CSV table of C-alpha atoms in Angstrom, one decimal:
chain,number,residue,atom,x,y,z
A,25,MET,CA,-5.2,15.7,-37.1
A,26,MET,CA,-2.2,14.7,-35.2
A,27,ASP,CA,0.5,12.7,-37.0
A,28,GLU,CA,0.3,9.0,-36.9
A,29,ASN,CA,3.5,8.3,-35.6
A,30,PHE,CA,3.0,10.1,-32.3
A,31,ILE,CA,-0.3,8.7,-31.7
A,32,LYS,CA,1.5,5.6,-31.9
A,33,ASN,CA,4.1,6.3,-29.7
A,34,PHE,CA,1.8,8.3,-27.2
A,35,GLN,CA,-0.4,4.8,-26.9
A,36,CYS,CA,2.7,2.5,-26.6
A,37,ARG,CA,4.2,4.8,-23.9
A,38,ARG,CA,1.3,5.4,-21.4
A,39,LYS,CA,-0.1,2.7,-18.5
A,40,ILE,CA,-3.5,3.5,-16.8
A,41,LEU,CA,-5.1,2.0,-14.8
A,42,HIS,CA,-8.6,2.3,-13.7
A,43,VAL,CA,-9.5,0.5,-10.3
A,44,ASP,CA,-13.2,-0.3,-9.6
A,45,MET,CA,-14.3,-1.5,-6.4
A,46,ASN,CA,-16.8,-4.2,-6.7
A,47,ASN,CA,-20.3,-3.5,-5.1
A,48,PHE,CA,-18.2,-1.0,-2.7
A,49,TYR,CA,-20.8,0.1,-0.5
A,50,ALA,CA,-22.4,-3.6,-0.1
A,51,SER,CA,-19.1,-5.1,0.4
A,52,VAL,CA,-18.0,-2.6,3.1
A,53,GLU,CA,-21.3,-3.3,4.9
A,54,CYS,CA,-20.2,-7.0,4.3
A,55,MET,CA,-16.7,-6.7,5.8
A,56,ASN,CA,-18.6,-4.7,8.9
A,57,ASP,CA,-21.0,-7.6,9.9
A,58,PRO,CA,-19.9,-11.1,8.2
A,59,SER,CA,-23.4,-12.4,8.8
A,60,LEU,CA,-24.6,-10.3,6.1
A,61,ARG,CA,-21.9,-12.7,3.6
A,62,ASP,CA,-23.9,-15.2,2.8
A,63,LYS,CA,-26.9,-12.8,2.7
A,64,PRO,CA,-28.9,-10.9,-0.9
A,65,ILE,CA,-28.2,-7.3,0.4
A,66,ALA,CA,-29.3,-3.8,-0.4
A,67,VAL,CA,-27.9,-0.9,1.0
A,68,GLY,CA,-30.7,1.5,1.0
A,69,GLY,CA,-32.5,5.3,1.8
A,70,SER,CA,-34.9,5.7,4.9
A,71,VAL,CA,-38.2,4.7,3.3
A,72,GLU,CA,-40.1,6.7,6.3
A,73,GLU,CA,-38.2,10.3,4.8
A,74,ARG,CA,-38.8,8.3,0.9
A,75,HIS,CA,-35.5,7.8,0.2
A,76,GLY,CA,-36.2,4.5,0.1
A,77,ILE,CA,-33.7,3.1,-3.2
A,78,VAL,CA,-31.5,0.8,-3.7
A,79,LEU,CA,-28.1,2.6,-3.3
A,80,ALA,CA,-26.0,-0.4,-3.5
A,81,LYS,CA,-26.2,-4.0,-3.8
A,82,ASN,CA,-24.4,-7.3,-3.6
A,83,TYR,CA,-24.3,-10.1,-6.2
A,84,LYS,CA,-26.6,-12.5,-4.4
A,85,ALA,CA,-29.1,-9.6,-5.3
A,86,LYS,CA,-28.3,-8.6,-8.4
A,87,ALA,CA,-29.1,-12.6,-9.1
A,88,PHE,CA,-32.7,-12.4,-8.7
A,89,GLY,CA,-32.9,-8.5,-10.6
A,90,VAL,CA,-31.9,-5.9,-8.4
A,91,SER,CA,-31.1,-2.9,-9.4
A,92,THR,CA,-29.2,0.4,-7.8
A,93,GLY,CA,-31.6,2.8,-8.3
A,94,GLU,CA,-34.7,1.0,-7.8
A,95,ALA,CA,-37.5,1.5,-5.1
A,96,ILE,CA,-36.5,-0.4,-1.9
A,97,TRP,CA,-40.0,-1.9,-2.4
A,98,GLN,CA,-40.1,-3.2,-5.5
A,99,ALA,CA,-36.9,-4.7,-5.0
A,100,LYS,CA,-38.2,-6.7,-2.3
A,101,GLN,CA,-41.0,-8.1,-4.8
A,102,LYS,CA,-38.0,-9.5,-6.5
A,103,CYS,CA,-36.0,-11.1,-3.5
A,104,LYS,CA,-38.4,-11.3,-0.8
A,105,ASP,CA,-35.5,-12.7,1.5
A,106,LEU,CA,-33.2,-9.4,0.7
A,107,VAL,CA,-31.7,-7.6,3.7
A,108,VAL,CA,-31.9,-3.6,3.9
A,109,VAL,CA,-29.3,-1.7,6.0
A,110,PRO,CA,-28.8,1.5,6.0
A,111,PRO,CA,-26.0,3.4,4.4
A,112,HIS,CA,-22.9,4.1,6.5
A,113,TYR,CA,-21.0,7.1,4.9
A,114,GLU,CA,-18.4,7.3,7.4
A,115,GLN,CA,-17.5,4.0,6.5
A,116,TYR,CA,-17.4,4.2,3.0
A,117,ILE,CA,-15.1,7.1,3.2
A,118,ARG,CA,-12.3,5.2,5.4
A,119,PHE,CA,-12.2,2.3,3.3
A,120,SER,CA,-11.8,4.5,0.1
A,121,LYS,CA,-8.9,6.6,2.3
A,122,LEU,CA,-7.4,3.0,3.3
A,123,ALA,CA,-7.5,1.9,-0.7
A,124,ARG,CA,-5.7,5.4,-2.1
A,125,GLU,CA,-3.3,4.8,0.5
A,126,ILE,CA,-2.1,1.1,-1.4
A,127,TYR,CA,-2.8,3.1,-4.5
A,128,ILE,CA,0.0,5.8,-3.9
A,129,ARG,CA,2.6,3.2,-3.5
A,130,TYR,CA,2.7,2.5,-6.7
A,131,THR,CA,2.0,6.1,-8.4
A,132,ASP,CA,1.4,10.0,-7.0
A,133,GLN,CA,-1.2,10.6,-10.3
A,134,ILE,CA,-4.3,9.4,-8.5
A,135,GLU,CA,-7.7,10.6,-10.2
A,136,PRO,CA,-10.9,9.6,-8.1
A,137,TYR,CA,-13.8,9.2,-10.2
A,138,GLY,CA,-16.5,9.1,-7.2
A,139,MET,CA,-15.6,7.2,-4.0
A,140,ASP,CA,-15.0,3.8,-5.2
A,141,GLU,CA,-13.0,4.4,-8.5
A,142,CYS,CA,-9.7,5.9,-9.2
A,143,TRP,CA,-7.2,6.4,-12.4
A,144,LEU,CA,-4.0,5.7,-11.6
A,145,ASP,CA,-1.0,6.4,-14.1
A,146,VAL,CA,1.7,3.8,-13.8
A,147,THR,CA,3.6,5.1,-16.4
A,148,GLY,CA,6.7,5.6,-14.4
A,149,SER,CA,6.4,2.9,-12.2
A,150,GLY,CA,8.4,0.1,-14.7
A,151,CYS,CA,10.6,-1.0,-11.5
A,152,MET,CA,7.7,-2.5,-10.3
A,153,GLY,CA,6.8,-4.4,-13.4
A,154,ASN,CA,5.1,-4.0,-16.5
A,155,ALA,CA,1.4,-2.3,-15.9
A,156,TYR,CA,-0.3,-5.7,-15.6
A,157,ASP,CA,2.1,-6.8,-12.6
A,158,ILE,CA,1.5,-3.8,-10.8
A,159,ALA,CA,-2.3,-4.0,-11.2
A,160,GLU,CA,-2.3,-7.7,-10.1
A,161,GLU,CA,-0.4,-6.9,-6.9
A,162,ILE,CA,-2.9,-3.9,-6.4
A,163,ARG,CA,-6.1,-6.3,-6.6
A,164,GLN,CA,-4.2,-8.8,-4.2
A,165,THR,CA,-3.3,-5.9,-1.7
A,166,VAL,CA,-6.4,-4.6,-1.8
A,167,LYS,CA,-7.9,-8.4,-1.2
A,168,PHE,CA,-5.4,-9.0,1.7
A,169,GLU,CA,-5.2,-5.9,3.6
A,170,LEU,CA,-9.3,-4.6,3.0
A,171,GLY,CA,-11.0,-7.2,2.2
A,172,LEU,CA,-12.1,-6.0,-0.7
A,173,THR,CA,-12.3,-6.9,-4.1
A,174,ILE,CA,-11.8,-5.0,-6.9
A,175,SER,CA,-11.7,-5.0,-10.6
A,176,ILE,CA,-9.0,-3.0,-12.5
A,177,GLY,CA,-8.9,-2.1,-16.4
A,178,VAL,CA,-5.6,-1.4,-18.0
A,179,SER,CA,-4.9,0.0,-21.1
A,180,PHE,CA,-3.2,3.1,-23.3
A,181,ASN,CA,-5.7,6.0,-22.1
A,182,LYS,CA,-8.5,6.5,-19.4
A,183,VAL,CA,-11.8,6.2,-21.6
A,184,PHE,CA,-10.6,2.8,-22.3
A,185,ALA,CA,-9.3,1.9,-18.7
A,186,LYS,CA,-12.4,2.3,-17.3
A,187,LEU,CA,-14.1,0.2,-19.8
A,188,GLY,CA,-11.9,-2.4,-19.5
A,189,SER,CA,-12.5,-2.5,-15.7
A,190,ASP,CA,-16.5,-2.8,-16.1
A,191,LEU,CA,-16.0,-5.5,-18.8
A,192,LYS,CA,-14.8,-8.2,-15.8
A,193,LYS,CA,-16.7,-8.3,-12.4
A,194,PRO,CA,-15.5,-9.2,-9.7
A,195,ASP,CA,-12.1,-9.5,-9.0
A,196,ALA,CA,-10.6,-9.4,-12.2
A,197,ILE,CA,-8.0,-7.6,-14.7
A,198,THR,CA,-9.0,-6.6,-18.2
A,199,CYS,CA,-5.9,-5.4,-20.7
A,200,ILE,CA,-6.8,-3.4,-23.7
A,201,GLU,CA,-3.8,-2.7,-25.8
A,202,PRO,CA,-3.2,0.1,-28.4
A,203,GLU,CA,-2.3,-3.3,-31.0
A,204,THR,CA,-5.9,-5.0,-30.3
A,205,PHE,CA,-8.4,-2.7,-29.0
A,206,ARG,CA,-10.3,-2.7,-32.1
A,207,GLU,CA,-10.8,-6.2,-31.8
A,208,LYS,CA,-11.3,-6.3,-28.6
A,209,ILE,CA,-14.2,-3.3,-28.2
A,210,TRP,CA,-15.4,-2.4,-31.6
A,211,ASP,CA,-18.2,-5.1,-31.4
A,212,LEU,CA,-19.1,-3.7,-27.7
A,213,PRO,CA,-22.4,-1.7,-27.6
A,214,ALA,CA,-21.8,1.8,-27.9
A,215,SER,CA,-23.2,2.7,-24.1
A,216,GLU,CA,-20.3,0.6,-22.8
A,217,MET,CA,-18.2,3.9,-23.6
A,218,LEU,CA,-17.5,6.3,-20.6
A,219,GLY,CA,-19.0,9.6,-21.9
A,220,VAL,CA,-22.0,7.6,-23.7
A,221,GLY,CA,-25.6,7.9,-21.5
A,222,ARG,CA,-29.2,6.9,-22.2
A,223,SER,CA,-30.0,10.3,-24.2
A,224,THR,CA,-26.7,9.9,-26.3
A,225,THR,CA,-27.2,6.4,-26.6
A,226,LYS,CA,-31.0,6.9,-28.1
A,227,THR,CA,-29.8,9.4,-30.4
A,228,LEU,CA,-26.9,7.4,-31.6
A,229,GLU,CA,-29.5,4.6,-32.3
A,230,ARG,CA,-31.8,6.7,-34.3
A,231,TYR,CA,-28.9,7.2,-36.6
A,232,GLY,CA,-27.8,3.2,-37.4
A,233,ILE,CA,-24.8,3.4,-34.5
A,234,HIS,CA,-25.0,0.8,-32.2
A,235,THR,CA,-21.9,0.0,-31.3
A,236,ILE,CA,-18.2,1.3,-30.7
A,237,GLY,CA,-16.9,0.7,-33.9
A,238,GLN,CA,-20.0,1.9,-35.8
A,239,LEU,CA,-19.4,5.0,-33.5
A,240,ALA,CA,-15.4,5.5,-34.7
A,241,ALA,CA,-16.4,5.3,-38.1
A,242,ALA,CA,-19.4,7.6,-37.9
A,243,SER,CA,-19.5,10.8,-39.9
A,244,GLU,CA,-17.8,14.2,-38.0
A,245,SER,CA,-20.2,16.5,-40.1
A,246,MET,CA,-23.2,14.8,-38.1
A,247,LEU,CA,-21.9,13.8,-34.8
A,248,GLN,CA,-21.0,17.4,-35.0
A,249,ALA,CA,-24.1,18.8,-36.1
A,250,ARG,CA,-26.3,16.3,-33.3
A,251,PHE,CA,-23.8,17.0,-30.1
A,252,GLY,CA,-21.0,19.7,-30.9
A,253,LYS,CA,-17.9,19.3,-30.0
A,254,ASN,CA,-18.9,16.4,-27.3
A,255,GLY,CA,-19.7,14.3,-30.7
A,256,LEU,CA,-16.2,14.8,-32.3
A,257,ALA,CA,-14.7,13.6,-29.0
A,258,LEU,CA,-16.8,10.4,-28.8
A,259,LYS,CA,-15.6,9.6,-32.6
A,260,ARG,CA,-12.2,10.4,-31.1
A,261,PHE,CA,-12.3,8.2,-28.0
A,262,ALA,CA,-14.1,5.3,-30.1
A,263,ASN,CA,-11.0,5.6,-31.8
A,264,GLY,CA,-8.7,5.3,-28.7
A,265,GLU,CA,-7.8,8.8,-28.7
A,266,ASP,CA,-7.8,9.8,-25.7
A,267,TYR,CA,-5.1,12.4,-24.6
A,268,SER,CA,-6.1,13.4,-21.1
A,269,SER,CA,-3.7,13.1,-18.1
A,270,VAL,CA,-4.3,11.4,-14.7
A,271,THR,CA,-4.1,14.3,-12.1
A,272,LYS,CA,-1.9,14.9,-9.4
A,273,THR,CA,-3.1,13.2,-6.1
A,274,ASP,CA,-2.9,16.3,-4.3
A,275,TYR,CA,-4.8,18.0,-7.3
A,276,VAL,CA,-7.9,20.4,-5.9
A,277,SER,CA,-10.8,20.5,-8.4
A,278,PRO,CA,-11.8,23.9,-8.9
A,279,VAL,CA,-16.0,24.2,-7.3
A,280,LYS,CA,-18.1,24.6,-10.6
A,281,SER,CA,-21.2,24.9,-8.8
A,282,VAL,CA,-22.7,25.0,-5.0
A,283,GLY,CA,-26.3,23.8,-4.2
A,284,HIS,CA,-28.5,21.8,-1.9
A,285,GLY,CA,-31.1,19.0,-2.9
A,286,ILE,CA,-34.0,17.9,-0.7
A,287,THR,CA,-36.9,14.6,-0.7
A,288,THR,CA,-39.4,16.3,1.0
A,289,MET,CA,-41.5,14.2,3.5
A,290,GLN,CA,-44.8,14.8,1.7
A,291,ASP,CA,-45.4,15.8,-2.4
A,292,LEU,CA,-45.5,19.7,-2.7
A,293,GLU,CA,-48.7,20.6,-4.3
A,294,ASN,CA,-48.4,24.4,-5.3
A,295,PRO,CA,-46.1,27.0,-5.6
A,296,ALA,CA,-46.2,28.5,-1.7
A,297,GLU,CA,-44.7,25.0,-0.5
A,298,VAL,CA,-42.0,24.8,-3.0
A,299,TRP,CA,-40.7,28.6,-2.5
A,300,CYS,CA,-40.3,28.0,1.2
A,301,VAL,CA,-38.5,25.2,0.2
A,302,MET,CA,-36.1,26.9,-1.8
A,303,LEU,CA,-35.5,29.1,0.7
A,304,GLU,CA,-34.7,26.9,3.1
A,305,LEU,CA,-32.6,25.0,0.3
A,306,VAL,CA,-30.5,28.3,-0.2
A,307,GLN,CA,-30.1,29.1,3.3
A,308,GLU,CA,-26.2,28.2,3.4
A,309,ILE,CA,-25.9,28.5,-0.2
A,310,GLY,CA,-24.3,31.9,0.5
A,311,THR,CA,-22.2,31.1,2.9
A,312,ARG,CA,-21.0,28.3,0.6
A,313,LEU,CA,-20.0,30.5,-2.0
A,314,ARG,CA,-18.0,33.2,0.3
A,315,GLN,CA,-16.0,30.1,1.8
A,316,HIS,CA,-15.2,29.4,-1.5
A,317,LYS,CA,-14.7,32.8,-2.4
A,318,LYS,CA,-17.0,32.5,-5.8
A,319,ARG,CA,-20.2,34.4,-7.0
A,320,ALA,CA,-22.8,33.1,-9.5
A,321,CYS,CA,-23.8,33.8,-12.1
A,322,GLY,CA,-26.3,31.3,-12.7
A,323,VAL,CA,-28.8,29.1,-11.3
A,324,SER,CA,-30.1,26.2,-11.9
A,325,ILE,CA,-33.0,24.0,-10.2
A,326,MET,CA,-33.7,20.4,-10.3
A,327,ILE,CA,-37.6,19.6,-9.8
A,328,ARG,CA,-38.5,15.4,-9.4
A,329,SER,CA,-42.3,14.8,-9.7
A,330,ASN,CA,-43.9,12.3,-7.3
A,331,ASP,CA,-43.4,9.7,-10.7
A,332,LEU,CA,-39.7,10.3,-10.3
A,333,PHE,CA,-39.9,12.1,-13.7
A,334,VAL,CA,-36.8,14.6,-13.5
A,335,LYS,CA,-36.3,18.3,-14.9
A,336,GLU,CA,-34.1,20.6,-15.1
A,337,TRP,CA,-34.2,24.7,-16.0
A,338,GLN,CA,-31.2,27.2,-15.3
A,339,CYS,CA,-30.9,30.7,-16.1
A,340,ARG,CA,-28.1,34.0,-15.7
A,341,LEU,CA,-28.1,36.2,-13.3
A,342,ILE,CA,-28.2,40.1,-14.0
A,343,MET,CA,-25.0,40.2,-12.1
A,344,PRO,CA,-22.7,37.8,-9.8
A,345,THR,CA,-24.0,37.1,-6.8
A,346,GLN,CA,-23.3,35.7,-3.0
A,347,SER,CA,-26.8,36.1,-2.2
A,348,SER,CA,-28.7,33.5,-1.0
A,349,ALA,CA,-32.3,35.9,-1.5
A,350,GLU,CA,-31.4,36.5,-5.2
A,351,LEU,CA,-30.9,33.2,-5.9
A,352,ALA,CA,-33.8,32.2,-3.8
A,353,LYS,CA,-35.6,34.6,-6.3
A,354,THR,CA,-34.3,33.8,-9.1
A,355,ALA,CA,-34.7,29.8,-8.7
A,356,PHE,CA,-38.4,30.2,-7.9
A,357,SER,CA,-39.1,33.0,-10.8
A,358,LEU,CA,-37.4,30.1,-13.2
A,359,PHE,CA,-39.8,27.4,-11.6
A,360,GLN,CA,-42.8,28.8,-11.9
A,361,LYS,CA,-42.0,30.2,-15.4
A,362,ASN,CA,-41.5,26.4,-16.2
A,363,TYR,CA,-43.4,24.1,-14.3
A,364,ARG,CA,-46.7,22.9,-14.9
A,365,TRP,CA,-48.0,20.9,-12.5
A,366,VAL,CA,-48.8,18.0,-14.2
A,367,LYS,CA,-47.4,16.1,-11.4
A,368,PRO,CA,-46.9,17.1,-7.4
A,369,ILE,CA,-43.3,17.5,-6.8
A,370,ARG,CA,-41.6,15.1,-4.8
A,371,ALA,CA,-37.8,16.7,-5.0
A,372,VAL,CA,-35.9,20.0,-5.4
A,373,THR,CA,-32.5,20.6,-5.9
A,374,VAL,CA,-31.0,24.6,-6.2
A,375,ARG,CA,-27.8,25.1,-7.4
A,376,ALA,CA,-25.7,28.4,-8.1
A,377,ILE,CA,-23.6,27.9,-11.1
A,378,SER,CA,-21.0,29.5,-13.5
A,379,LEU,CA,-18.9,30.2,-10.4
A,380,VAL,CA,-16.6,33.2,-10.8
A,381,GLU,CA,-14.2,34.8,-8.4
A,382,GLU,CA,-15.4,36.8,-5.5
A,383,ASP,CA,-13.5,39.9,-6.5
A,384,CYS,CA,-14.6,40.0,-10.0
A,385,PRO,CA,-15.5,43.2,-11.8
A,386,ILE,CA,-19.1,43.8,-11.5
A,387,GLN,CA,-20.9,46.0,-14.3
A,388,LEU,CA,-24.0,47.6,-12.5
A,389,ASP,CA,-26.9,49.1,-15.0
A,390,ILE,CA,-28.4,52.3,-14.7
A,391,PHE,CA,-31.3,50.5,-12.5
A,392,THR,CA,-29.5,49.0,-9.9
A,393,ASP,CA,-28.7,50.8,-6.6
A,394,ALA,CA,-25.0,50.5,-5.8
A,395,GLU,CA,-26.1,51.4,-2.0
A,396,ARG,CA,-28.9,49.3,-1.7
A,397,LEU,CA,-27.2,46.2,-3.3
A,398,ASP,CA,-24.3,47.0,-0.4
A,399,LYS,CA,-26.3,47.0,2.3
A,400,ARG,CA,-28.0,44.0,1.4
A,401,GLU,CA,-24.8,42.2,1.1
A,402,ARG,CA,-23.9,43.3,4.5
A,403,LEU,CA,-27.4,41.9,5.7
A,404,GLU,CA,-26.9,38.6,4.7
A,405,LEU,CA,-23.1,38.6,6.4
A,406,THR,CA,-25.1,40.1,9.5
A,407,VAL,CA,-27.0,36.9,9.6
A,408,GLU,CA,-24.1,34.7,8.7
A,409,SER,CA,-22.8,35.5,11.9
A,410,ILE,CA,-25.5,35.2,13.9
A,411,ARG,CA,-25.8,31.4,12.6
A,412,ALA,CA,-22.7,31.0,13.1
A,413,ARG,CA,-22.3,32.0,17.2
A,414,PHE,CA,-26.3,30.6,17.7
A,415,GLY,CA,-26.3,28.1,15.2
A,416,LYS,CA,-28.4,27.3,12.1
A,417,GLU,CA,-31.9,27.9,13.2
A,418,SER,CA,-31.0,31.1,15.5
A,419,ILE,CA,-32.4,33.3,12.1
A,420,ARG,CA,-34.5,32.5,9.7
A,421,ASN,CA,-37.0,33.8,6.8
A,422,ALA,CA,-40.0,34.1,9.2
A,423,VAL,CA,-42.2,31.7,6.4
A,424,LEU,CA,-40.1,29.4,7.6
A,425,PHE,CA,-41.3,28.6,11.0
A,426,LYS,CA,-44.2,26.8,9.4
A,427,ASP,CA,-44.3,22.7,8.5
A,428,ILE,CA,-42.7,23.2,5.2
A,429,LYS,CA,-42.1,18.9,4.5
A,430,LEU,CA,-39.1,18.8,5.3
A,431,PRO,CA,-37.3,15.9,6.5
A,432,ALA,CA,-35.7,15.6,10.1
A,433,GLU,CA,-32.3,15.3,8.3
A,434,ARG,CA,-31.6,17.3,5.4
A,435,ASP,CA,-30.1,15.7,2.3
A,436,ALA,CA,-26.4,16.3,1.6
A,437,GLU,CA,-25.1,19.7,0.5
A,438,LEU,CA,-23.6,19.5,-3.5
A,439,ILE,CA,-20.2,20.9,-4.1
A,440,MET,CA,-19.6,19.8,-7.9
A,441,PRO,CA,-15.8,19.9,-9.0
A,442,THR,CA,-14.6,19.5,-11.9
A,443,GLY,CA,-15.0,15.7,-12.1
A,444,MET,CA,-17.9,13.4,-11.5
A,445,LEU,CA,-19.3,11.4,-8.4
A,446,GLY,CA,-20.3,7.9,-8.4
A,447,MET,CA,-22.6,5.8,-6.3
A,448,GLY,CA,-20.7,2.7,-5.1
A,449,GLY,CA,-22.8,0.4,-6.5
């Protein structure tokens, strides 16, 4: 346990902001089309390609009970005048960059948390005022220069700063100080705290833990037995003991996984269709692994059935690889071993995980033909060079020339760094 005086000094010294752009996607759409401002709107994917869910909504839509993640047809049942607009990601990226150009006027320690949220460490920005004054200036500047509103949490650590920005929306600032945080937040539901998701919330409730204060006082042995080291971390966070730093603006998170996911045009109803989709998904994973100079030591798959129930499985590979064919075979084997075909399949994701450096030593077993392995890698490099020169469709697996129920536009590539991606909702 750390010395109490050290903790108090550390807490009082740090000034962390968490900036959250309110209803980001919807707000940008209203900025670009002022005629939408007085209407309930939702940003949604393509119904035709079965991405018909609410990605974001404005407060007028929220007043009707429209929620992020629900199907557009359900949202329209709640709000018959709901205006659904397609997403324009290039605009969201542009406004996200413009916002960060404002933040960097105050500090070079800016850590993104999704496209619309950032932590800022303004500890060394005392000449510009105290943390609240800086937050207020940022809030007003973003509104004046970009026409968007933000909520800001001001605290002595990242977890509580994030909690603060969630407590009061829109266009607000909330301070959580080291001296008074127990009175301010310990009566809040434990689910309000970063790191406590739906599954963790349900488990905590089974043990009678409903609030942040109860989590702070919970038994360490119970938390460790149920959640491992993450349980102990949650207890520390509830007690204000988060010492993680805000990374520098130019920090590049190491890539932890590379993958692709697709929502199919029609439900997949047999293993042969799933195999075709997985082959398509891994077409570029090997290329991306080579670009990042990584090899995969494992494979993860996510299957979403047509009732939107999601299951995930993963396994280790015999040896690290960049081979798309090897990833496809392993992913399909993992699928066949675990999926029970209770429902047809709506979406599939394949991911290369547990990445290591490309030049890491590989231990071959006595059953592995090293010459054949080398030939396969050279073959994949040749295929890759043909695609780079003549286009991605110039050379494919023969089975992929038939209709495999894929949408005209593929879902976005998944390259996951250490941080997490947010939704702009």
